[in-house]
């Protein structure tokens, strides 16, 4: 059963929200502004969040236990809200004429600057979500691997560690 605290459900919700947002931004594109960037970041964020939900589902099915609350509850919220804010900020800047692929500061309006600040904050939050998503499962899988090779024999235990360290 799905409910609002299930991280797979949250991933699916934000994935659909970002997909709809990306389609809407694509309809609004008129010229070479950062609205183009908002469109594809929303679409790519939607697909990425969908895969994050799939990985969570597969890890749960393989009985990999990750007990950290950042992973178990907050990570999909951080990434989903972060990408939403990132793309909303780019959209705000793009609607007001923010150009893309132009080096230097070319923004002339307060709205463009506020949009880019929102995009920066959202991007930072989304990046934190990616780091959390990557580190905790790797740690759990590494502990599981090390526990598999843990024996009472000192030489066997250190041979496994040396093999792991040299790879």
Backbone as JSON Lines, residues from 0, in Angstrom:
{"i":0,"aa":"X","n":[0.83,-1.2,0.0],"ca":[0.0,0.0,0.0],"c":[0.88,1.26,0.0]}
{"i":1,"aa":"X","n":[0.47,2.23,-0.76],"ca":[1.22,3.48,-0.87],"c":[0.65,4.52,0.08]}
{"i":2,"aa":"X","n":[1.53,5.28,0.71],"ca":[1.08,6.43,1.48],"c":[2.17,7.5,1.5]}
{"i":3,"aa":"X","n":[1.83,8.67,2.04],"ca":[2.67,9.86,1.89],"c":[4.03,9.78,2.56]}
{"i":4,"aa":"X","n":[4.24,8.87,3.5],"ca":[5.54,8.76,4.15],"c":[6.42,7.69,3.52]}
{"i":5,"aa":"X","n":[5.9,6.96,2.56],"ca":[6.69,5.96,1.85],"c":[7.58,6.69,0.86]}
{"i":6,"aa":"X","n":[8.9,6.45,0.94],"ca":[9.84,7.2,0.1],"c":[9.68,6.88,-1.38]}
{"i":7,"aa":"X","n":[9.24,5.67,-1.71],"ca":[9.0,5.35,-3.12],"c":[7.81,6.17,-3.63]}
{"i":8,"aa":"X","n":[6.77,6.31,-2.81],"ca":[5.62,7.12,-3.19],"c":[6.01,8.58,-3.37]}
{"i":9,"aa":"X","n":[6.83,9.09,-2.47],"ca":[7.3,10.47,-2.58],"c":[8.1,10.65,-3.87]}
{"i":10,"aa":"X","n":[8.95,9.68,-4.18],"ca":[9.74,9.74,-5.42],"c":[8.83,9.77,-6.65]}
{"i":11,"aa":"X","n":[7.82,8.93,-6.66],"ca":[6.89,8.89,-7.79],"c":[6.11,10.2,-7.9]}
{"i":12,"aa":"X","n":[5.65,10.72,-6.76],"ca":[4.91,11.99,-6.76],"c":[5.74,13.12,-7.36]}
{"i":13,"aa":"X","n":[6.97,13.29,-6.86],"ca":[7.81,14.37,-7.37],"c":[8.23,14.12,-8.81]}
{"i":14,"aa":"X","n":[8.39,12.86,-9.19],"ca":[8.74,12.55,-10.57],"c":[7.63,13.0,-11.52]}
{"i":15,"aa":"X","n":[6.39,12.71,-11.16],"ca":[5.25,13.14,-11.99],"c":[5.13,14.65,-11.99]}
{"i":16,"aa":"X","n":[5.29,15.29,-10.82],"ca":[5.22,16.74,-10.72],"c":[6.28,17.41,-11.6]}
{"i":17,"aa":"X","n":[7.5,16.9,-11.55],"ca":[8.58,17.49,-12.35],"c":[8.37,17.25,-13.84]}
{"i":18,"aa":"X","n":[7.83,16.1,-14.19],"ca":[7.54,15.83,-15.6],"c":[6.5,16.81,-16.13]}
{"i":19,"aa":"X","n":[5.43,17.02,-15.38],"ca":[4.39,17.98,-15.79],"c":[4.98,19.39,-15.87]}
{"i":20,"aa":"X","n":[5.8,19.74,-14.88],"ca":[6.45,21.05,-14.89],"c":[7.33,21.2,-16.13]}
{"i":21,"aa":"X","n":[8.1,20.18,-16.46],"ca":[8.97,20.23,-17.64],"c":[8.18,20.38,-18.93]}
{"i":22,"aa":"X","n":[7.07,19.68,-19.04],"ca":[6.22,19.81,-20.23],"c":[5.65,21.21,-20.33]}
{"i":23,"aa":"X","n":[5.18,21.74,-19.2],"ca":[4.64,23.1,-19.18],"c":[5.7,24.13,-19.57]}
{"i":24,"aa":"X","n":[6.91,23.99,-19.03],"ca":[7.98,24.92,-19.39],"c":[8.36,24.78,-20.86]}
{"i":25,"aa":"X","n":[8.28,23.58,-21.39],"ca":[8.55,23.38,-22.81],"c":[7.56,24.11,-23.69]}
{"i":26,"aa":"X","n":[6.29,24.15,-23.27],"ca":[5.26,24.88,-24.02],"c":[5.53,26.37,-24.0]}
{"i":27,"aa":"X","n":[6.11,26.87,-22.89],"ca":[6.36,28.31,-22.74],"c":[7.6,28.81,-23.48]}
{"i":28,"aa":"X","n":[8.43,27.91,-23.98],"ca":[9.69,28.33,-24.61],"c":[9.42,29.23,-25.8]}
{"i":29,"aa":"X","n":[10.07,30.39,-25.77],"ca":[9.97,31.35,-26.87],"c":[11.31,32.07,-26.97]}
{"i":30,"aa":"X","n":[12.24,31.49,-27.68],"ca":[13.56,32.09,-27.79],"c":[14.59,31.3,-26.98]}
{"i":31,"aa":"X","n":[15.81,31.81,-27.0],"ca":[16.92,31.11,-26.36],"c":[17.17,31.71,-24.97]}
{"i":32,"aa":"X","n":[16.27,31.4,-24.02],"ca":[16.41,31.88,-22.66],"c":[16.66,30.69,-21.73]}
{"i":33,"aa":"X","n":[16.85,30.97,-20.45],"ca":[17.05,29.88,-19.5],"c":[15.78,29.07,-19.26]}
{"i":34,"aa":"X","n":[14.71,29.44,-19.92],"ca":[13.49,28.62,-19.88],"c":[13.76,27.26,-20.54]}
{"i":35,"aa":"X","n":[14.61,27.25,-21.55],"ca":[15.01,25.98,-22.17],"c":[15.71,25.1,-21.13]}
{"i":36,"aa":"X","n":[16.59,25.72,-20.35],"ca":[17.31,25.0,-19.31],"c":[16.35,24.49,-18.23]}
{"i":37,"aa":"X","n":[15.36,25.3,-17.87],"ca":[14.36,24.88,-16.89],"c":[13.59,23.67,-17.4]}
{"i":38,"aa":"X","n":[13.24,23.68,-18.68],"ca":[12.49,22.59,-19.29],"c":[13.25,21.27,-19.19]}
{"i":39,"aa":"X","n":[14.52,21.25,-19.61],"ca":[15.2,19.96,-19.62],"c":[15.67,19.54,-18.23]}
{"i":40,"aa":"X","n":[15.95,20.5,-17.32],"ca":[16.29,20.1,-15.96],"c":[15.09,19.47,-15.25]}
{"i":41,"aa":"X","n":[13.9,19.96,-15.51],"ca":[12.7,19.36,-14.91],"c":[12.49,17.95,-15.46]}
{"i":42,"aa":"X","n":[12.66,17.77,-16.76],"ca":[12.47,16.46,-17.36],"c":[13.52,15.45,-16.88]}
{"i":43,"aa":"X","n":[14.78,15.87,-16.84],"ca":[15.85,14.98,-16.38],"c":[15.71,14.7,-14.89]}
{"i":44,"aa":"X","n":[15.32,15.71,-14.11],"ca":[15.09,15.51,-12.68],"c":[13.97,14.51,-12.43]}
{"i":45,"aa":"X","n":[12.93,14.55,-13.26],"ca":[11.81,13.61,-13.12],"c":[12.27,12.17,-13.34]}
{"i":46,"aa":"X","n":[13.05,11.96,-14.38],"ca":[13.55,10.62,-14.68],"c":[14.51,10.15,-13.59]}
{"i":47,"aa":"X","n":[15.39,11.04,-13.14],"ca":[16.35,10.69,-12.09],"c":[15.63,10.29,-10.81]}
{"i":48,"aa":"X","n":[14.62,11.04,-10.43],"ca":[13.87,10.73,-9.21],"c":[13.11,9.41,-9.35]}
{"i":49,"aa":"X","n":[12.63,9.13,-10.55],"ca":[11.99,7.83,-10.78],"c":[12.97,6.68,-10.58]}
{"i":50,"aa":"X","n":[14.19,6.83,-11.08],"ca":[15.21,5.8,-10.88],"c":[15.62,5.7,-9.41]}
{"i":51,"aa":"X","n":[15.66,6.83,-8.71],"ca":[15.96,6.78,-7.28],"c":[14.91,5.95,-6.54]}
{"i":52,"aa":"X","n":[13.65,6.13,-6.9],"ca":[12.59,5.32,-6.29],"c":[12.75,3.84,-6.62]}
{"i":53,"aa":"X","n":[13.13,3.54,-7.86],"ca":[13.35,2.15,-8.26],"c":[14.49,1.53,-7.46]}
{"i":54,"aa":"X","n":[15.58,2.26,-7.28],"ca":[16.71,1.76,-6.51],"c":[16.29,1.49,-5.06]}
{"i":55,"aa":"X","n":[15.5,2.39,-4.48],"ca":[15.0,2.19,-3.12],"c":[14.18,0.89,-3.04]}
{"i":56,"aa":"X","n":[13.33,0.7,-4.03],"ca":[12.48,-0.5,-4.07],"c":[13.35,-1.75,-4.19]}
{"i":57,"aa":"X","n":[14.34,-1.72,-5.06],"ca":[15.21,-2.89,-5.25],"c":[16.07,-3.17,-4.02]}
{"i":58,"aa":"X","n":[16.58,-2.12,-3.38],"ca":[17.37,-2.33,-2.16],"c":[16.52,-2.93,-1.05]}
{"i":59,"aa":"X","n":[15.28,-2.45,-0.92],"ca":[14.38,-3.0,0.1],"c":[14.09,-4.48,-0.2]}
{"i":60,"aa":"X","n":[13.94,-4.81,-1.48],"ca":[13.68,-6.2,-1.86],"c":[14.85,-7.11,-1.62]}
{"i":61,"aa":"X","n":[16.07,-6.57,-1.64],"ca":[17.25,-7.39,-1.39],"c":[17.68,-7.35,0.07]}
{"i":62,"aa":"X","n":[16.83,-6.79,0.91],"ca":[17.02,-6.74,2.37],"c":[18.26,-5.95,2.79]}
{"i":63,"aa":"X","n":[18.61,-4.91,2.03],"ca":[19.67,-4.0,2.46],"c":[19.02,-2.97,3.38]}
{"i":64,"aa":"X","n":[19.49,-2.91,4.61],"ca":[18.89,-2.04,5.62],"c":[19.72,-0.76,5.74]}
{"i":65,"aa":"X","n":[19.06,0.36,5.51],"ca":[19.7,1.66,5.69],"c":[18.85,2.4,6.72]}
{"i":66,"aa":"X","n":[19.38,2.51,7.94],"ca":[18.6,3.04,9.03],"c":[18.7,4.53,9.25]}
{"i":67,"aa":"X","n":[19.5,5.22,8.47],"ca":[19.67,6.65,8.68],"c":[18.43,7.41,8.23]}
{"i":68,"aa":"X","n":[17.94,8.32,9.07],"ca":[16.7,9.07,8.77],"c":[16.87,9.98,7.56]}
{"i":69,"aa":"X","n":[18.07,10.49,7.32],"ca":[18.28,11.3,6.11],"c":[17.94,10.48,4.87]}
{"i":70,"aa":"X","n":[18.34,9.22,4.86],"ca":[18.06,8.35,3.72],"c":[16.62,7.89,3.73]}
{"i":71,"aa":"X","n":[16.15,7.45,4.9],"ca":[14.85,6.79,4.96],"c":[13.68,7.75,4.79]}
{"i":72,"aa":"X","n":[13.88,9.02,5.09],"ca":[12.73,9.93,4.99],"c":[13.02,11.19,4.16]}
{"i":73,"aa":"X","n":[14.11,11.85,4.41],"ca":[14.3,13.19,3.86],"c":[14.92,13.25,2.47]}
{"i":74,"aa":"X","n":[15.65,12.26,2.05],"ca":[16.37,12.35,0.77],"c":[15.46,12.61,-0.43]}
{"i":75,"aa":"X","n":[14.37,11.88,-0.64],"ca":[13.56,12.18,-1.83],"c":[12.91,13.55,-1.75]}
{"i":76,"aa":"X","n":[12.59,14.01,-0.53],"ca":[12.04,15.36,-0.37],"c":[13.09,16.4,-0.74]}
{"i":77,"aa":"X","n":[14.33,16.19,-0.28],"ca":[15.4,17.15,-0.58],"c":[15.63,17.25,-2.09]}
{"i":78,"aa":"X","n":[15.75,16.1,-2.75],"ca":[16.01,16.12,-4.18],"c":[14.82,16.67,-4.95]}
{"i":79,"aa":"X","n":[13.62,16.21,-4.62],"ca":[12.42,16.65,-5.35],"c":[12.16,18.13,-5.19]}
{"i":80,"aa":"X","n":[12.18,18.62,-3.96],"ca":[11.97,20.06,-3.72],"c":[13.11,20.87,-4.32]}
{"i":81,"aa":"X","n":[14.34,20.35,-4.21],"ca":[15.49,21.06,-4.78],"c":[15.38,21.25,-6.28]}
{"i":82,"aa":"X","n":[15.04,20.19,-7.0],"ca":[14.9,20.3,-8.45],"c":[13.71,21.19,-8.81]}
{"i":83,"aa":"X","n":[12.63,21.1,-8.03],"ca":[11.47,21.95,-8.28],"c":[11.85,23.43,-8.12]}
{"i":84,"aa":"X","n":[12.58,23.76,-7.06],"ca":[13.02,25.16,-6.85],"c":[14.01,25.59,-7.93]}
{"i":85,"aa":"X","n":[14.92,24.71,-8.29],"ca":[15.89,25.0,-9.34],"c":[15.19,25.36,-10.64]}
{"i":86,"aa":"X","n":[14.27,24.52,-11.06],"ca":[13.6,24.75,-12.34],"c":[12.62,25.93,-12.26]}
{"i":87,"aa":"X","n":[12.0,26.13,-11.1],"ca":[11.12,27.29,-10.94],"c":[11.91,28.59,-11.01]}
{"i":88,"aa":"X","n":[13.1,28.61,-10.4],"ca":[13.95,29.79,-10.48],"c":[14.41,30.06,-11.9]}
{"i":89,"aa":"X","n":[14.79,29.0,-12.62],"ca":[15.18,29.18,-14.02],"c":[14.01,29.67,-14.86]}
{"i":90,"aa":"X","n":[12.83,29.16,-14.55],"ca":[11.63,29.6,-15.27],"c":[11.36,31.08,-15.01]}
{"i":91,"aa":"X","n":[11.45,31.51,-13.76],"ca":[11.23,32.91,-13.42],"c":[12.22,33.81,-14.16]}
{"i":92,"aa":"X","n":[13.46,33.41,-14.18],"ca":[14.47,34.19,-14.88],"c":[14.24,34.16,-16.4]}
{"i":93,"aa":"X","n":[13.87,33.0,-16.92],"ca":[13.64,32.87,-18.36],"c":[12.44,33.65,-18.86]}
{"i":94,"aa":"X","n":[11.37,33.68,-18.07],"ca":[10.18,34.46,-18.44],"c":[10.52,35.94,-18.55]}
{"i":95,"aa":"X","n":[11.48,36.38,-17.73],"ca":[11.87,37.8,-17.76],"c":[13.07,38.06,-18.66]}
{"i":96,"aa":"X","n":[13.38,37.11,-19.53],"ca":[14.38,37.34,-20.56],"c":[15.79,36.93,-20.23]}
{"i":97,"aa":"X","n":[16.0,36.15,-19.17],"ca":[17.34,35.7,-18.82],"c":[17.92,34.84,-19.93]}
{"i":98,"aa":"X","n":[19.06,35.27,-20.48],"ca":[19.66,34.55,-21.62],"c":[20.45,33.35,-21.13]}
{"i":99,"aa":"X","n":[20.53,32.35,-21.98],"ca":[21.35,31.18,-21.66],"c":[22.61,31.18,-22.52]}
{"i":100,"aa":"X","n":[23.63,30.52,-22.01],"ca":[24.91,30.38,-22.69],"c":[25.56,31.73,-22.98]}
{"i":101,"aa":"X","n":[25.42,32.66,-22.06],"ca":[26.06,33.97,-22.18],"c":[26.96,34.13,-20.97]}
{"i":102,"aa":"X","n":[28.28,34.27,-21.19],"ca":[29.18,34.41,-20.04],"c":[29.03,35.76,-19.35]}
{"i":103,"aa":"X","n":[29.26,35.76,-18.06],"ca":[29.2,37.01,-17.31],"c":[27.8,37.3,-16.82]}
{"i":104,"aa":"X","n":[27.69,38.39,-16.1],"ca":[26.42,38.8,-15.52],"c":[25.69,39.71,-16.5]}
{"i":105,"aa":"X","n":[24.63,39.2,-17.1],"ca":[23.87,39.99,-18.08],"c":[22.49,40.34,-17.58]}
{"i":106,"aa":"X","n":[22.15,39.91,-16.37],"ca":[20.81,40.16,-15.82],"c":[20.64,41.65,-15.53]}
{"i":107,"aa":"X","n":[19.5,42.16,-15.93],"ca":[19.22,43.58,-15.7],"c":[18.04,43.79,-14.78]}
{"i":108,"aa":"X","n":[17.23,42.77,-14.56],"ca":[16.04,42.97,-13.73],"c":[16.17,42.22,-12.41]}
{"i":109,"aa":"X","n":[15.43,42.7,-11.44],"ca":[15.4,42.06,-10.12],"c":[14.81,40.66,-10.22]}
{"i":110,"aa":"X","n":[13.82,40.49,-11.08],"ca":[13.17,39.19,-11.23],"c":[14.16,38.14,-11.74]}
{"i":111,"aa":"X","n":[15.01,38.53,-12.71],"ca":[16.0,37.59,-13.22],"c":[16.98,37.19,-12.12]}
{"i":112,"aa":"X","n":[17.42,38.16,-11.33],"ca":[18.37,37.88,-10.26],"c":[17.73,37.01,-9.17]}
{"i":113,"aa":"X","n":[16.48,37.29,-8.83],"ca":[15.78,36.48,-7.83],"c":[15.58,35.05,-8.33]}
{"i":114,"aa":"X","n":[15.25,34.93,-9.61],"ca":[15.09,33.6,-10.2],"c":[16.38,32.8,-10.16]}
{"i":115,"aa":"X","n":[17.49,33.45,-10.46],"ca":[18.76,32.74,-10.45],"c":[19.19,32.4,-9.02]}
{"i":116,"aa":"X","n":[18.85,33.26,-8.05],"ca":[19.14,32.94,-6.65],"c":[18.32,31.73,-6.2]}
{"i":117,"aa":"X","n":[17.05,31.68,-6.59],"ca":[16.2,30.55,-6.27],"c":[16.74,29.28,-6.93]}
{"i":118,"aa":"X","n":[17.2,29.41,-8.16],"ca":[17.78,28.27,-8.86],"c":[19.03,27.76,-8.14]}
{"i":119,"aa":"X","n":[19.85,28.67,-7.67],"ca":[21.05,28.27,-6.94],"c":[20.73,27.55,-5.64]}
{"i":120,"aa":"X","n":[19.75,28.07,-4.9],"ca":[19.35,27.43,-3.64],"c":[18.76,26.04,-3.92]}
{"i":121,"aa":"X","n":[17.9,25.95,-4.92],"ca":[17.3,24.66,-5.27],"c":[18.34,23.66,-5.76]}
{"i":122,"aa":"X","n":[19.29,24.14,-6.56],"ca":[20.35,23.26,-7.04],"c":[21.2,22.72,-5.9]}
{"i":123,"aa":"X","n":[21.46,23.57,-4.91],"ca":[22.25,23.13,-3.74],"c":[21.49,22.08,-2.95]}
{"i":124,"aa":"X","n":[20.2,22.27,-2.76],"ca":[19.39,21.3,-2.03],"c":[19.32,19.98,-2.8]}
{"i":125,"aa":"X","n":[19.14,20.05,-4.11],"ca":[19.09,18.84,-4.93],"c":[20.43,18.1,-4.89]}
{"i":126,"aa":"X","n":[21.53,18.84,-4.93],"ca":[22.85,18.21,-4.89],"c":[23.08,17.5,-3.56]}
{"i":127,"aa":"X","n":[22.6,18.12,-2.46],"ca":[22.71,17.45,-1.15],"c":[21.91,16.15,-1.17]}
{"i":128,"aa":"X","n":[20.75,16.17,-1.82],"ca":[19.95,14.95,-1.94],"c":[20.67,13.86,-2.73]}
{"i":129,"aa":"X","n":[21.4,14.25,-3.76],"ca":[22.16,13.28,-4.56],"c":[23.28,12.67,-3.73]}
{"i":130,"aa":"X","n":[23.98,13.5,-2.97],"ca":[25.09,13.0,-2.14],"c":[24.55,12.01,-1.1]}
{"i":131,"aa":"X","n":[23.45,12.37,-0.44],"ca":[22.85,11.48,0.55],"c":[22.39,10.18,-0.11]}
{"i":132,"aa":"X","n":[21.79,10.28,-1.27],"ca":[21.31,9.1,-1.98],"c":[22.47,8.16,-2.32]}
{"i":133,"aa":"X","n":[23.63,8.72,-2.64],"ca":[24.77,7.91,-3.06],"c":[25.54,7.31,-1.89]}
{"i":134,"aa":"X","n":[25.76,8.08,-0.83],"ca":[26.65,7.63,0.23],"c":[26.07,6.56,1.14]}
{"i":135,"aa":"X","n":[24.85,6.71,1.59],"ca":[24.31,5.76,2.56],"c":[24.15,4.34,2.0]}
{"i":136,"aa":"X","n":[23.65,4.15,0.78],"ca":[23.6,2.78,0.25],"c":[24.99,2.19,0.03]}
{"i":137,"aa":"X","n":[25.95,3.01,-0.41],"ca":[27.31,2.49,-0.59],"c":[27.9,2.04,0.74]}
{"i":138,"aa":"X","n":[27.65,2.81,1.79],"ca":[28.12,2.44,3.12],"c":[27.47,1.13,3.57]}
{"i":139,"aa":"X","n":[26.16,1.01,3.39],"ca":[25.45,-0.21,3.81],"c":[25.92,-1.42,3.01]}
{"i":140,"aa":"X","n":[26.1,-1.24,1.71],"ca":[26.57,-2.36,0.89],"c":[28.0,-2.74,1.24]}
{"i":141,"aa":"X","n":[28.84,-1.74,1.56],"ca":[30.21,-2.01,1.98],"c":[30.26,-2.77,3.29]}
{"i":142,"aa":"X","n":[29.41,-2.38,4.25],"ca":[29.35,-3.08,5.53],"c":[28.86,-4.51,5.33]}
{"i":143,"aa":"X","n":[27.9,-4.67,4.43],"ca":[27.37,-6.0,4.16],"c":[28.44,-6.88,3.53]}
{"i":144,"aa":"X","n":[29.24,-6.3,2.64],"ca":[30.31,-7.04,1.98],"c":[31.39,-7.41,2.98]}
{"i":145,"aa":"X","n":[31.75,-6.46,3.84],"ca":[32.79,-6.73,4.84],"c":[32.3,-7.78,5.85]}
{"i":146,"aa":"X","n":[31.03,-7.73,6.22],"ca":[30.49,-8.72,7.16],"c":[30.5,-10.11,6.54]}
{"i":147,"aa":"X","n":[30.32,-10.18,5.26],"ca":[30.31,-11.47,4.56],"c":[31.67,-12.15,4.67]}
{"i":148,"aa":"X","n":[32.74,-11.34,4.66],"ca":[34.08,-11.89,4.71],"c":[34.69,-11.87,6.11]}
{"i":149,"aa":"X","n":[33.92,-11.44,7.1],"ca":[34.42,-11.43,8.47],"c":[34.45,-12.85,9.01]}
{"i":150,"aa":"X","n":[35.63,-13.25,9.42],"ca":[35.79,-14.57,10.03],"c":[36.67,-14.41,11.26]}
{"i":151,"aa":"X","n":[36.84,-15.5,11.97],"ca":[37.7,-15.45,13.15],"c":[39.16,-15.51,12.75]}
{"i":152,"aa":"X","n":[39.45,-15.92,11.55],"ca":[40.83,-16.03,11.1],"c":[41.37,-14.65,10.72]}
{"i":153,"aa":"X","n":[42.43,-14.23,11.39],"ca":[43.04,-12.92,11.14],"c":[43.54,-12.81,9.7]}
{"i":154,"aa":"X","n":[44.18,-13.84,9.19],"ca":[44.77,-13.76,7.85],"c":[43.7,-13.69,6.77]}
{"i":155,"aa":"X","n":[42.63,-14.45,6.92],"ca":[41.55,-14.41,5.93],"c":[40.86,-13.05,5.96]}
{"i":156,"aa":"X","n":[40.62,-12.5,7.14],"ca":[39.95,-11.22,7.28],"c":[40.78,-10.11,6.63]}
{"i":157,"aa":"X","n":[42.09,-10.09,6.86],"ca":[42.92,-9.04,6.29],"c":[43.2,-9.24,4.8]}
{"i":158,"aa":"X","n":[43.18,-10.48,4.34],"ca":[43.32,-10.73,2.91],"c":[42.13,-10.14,2.17]}
{"i":159,"aa":"X","n":[40.92,-10.29,2.71],"ca":[39.73,-9.68,2.11],"c":[39.81,-8.18,2.11]}
{"i":160,"aa":"X","n":[40.33,-7.59,3.21],"ca":[40.47,-6.14,3.27],"c":[41.49,-5.65,2.26]}
{"i":161,"aa":"X","n":[42.62,-6.36,2.14],"ca":[43.65,-5.94,1.17],"c":[43.13,-6.03,-0.26]}
{"i":162,"aa":"X","n":[42.36,-7.05,-0.54],"ca":[41.76,-7.18,-1.87],"c":[40.82,-6.01,-2.14]}
{"i":163,"aa":"X","n":[39.99,-5.66,-1.13],"ca":[39.06,-4.54,-1.25],"c":[39.83,-3.21,-1.42]}
{"i":164,"aa":"X","n":[40.92,-3.04,-0.65],"ca":[41.68,-1.8,-0.69],"c":[42.44,-1.62,-2.0]}
{"i":165,"aa":"X","n":[42.87,-2.69,-2.62],"ca":[43.65,-2.56,-3.85],"c":[42.76,-2.34,-5.08]}
{"i":166,"aa":"X","n":[41.5,-2.69,-4.96],"ca":[40.59,-2.47,-6.07],"c":[40.21,-1.04,-6.1]}
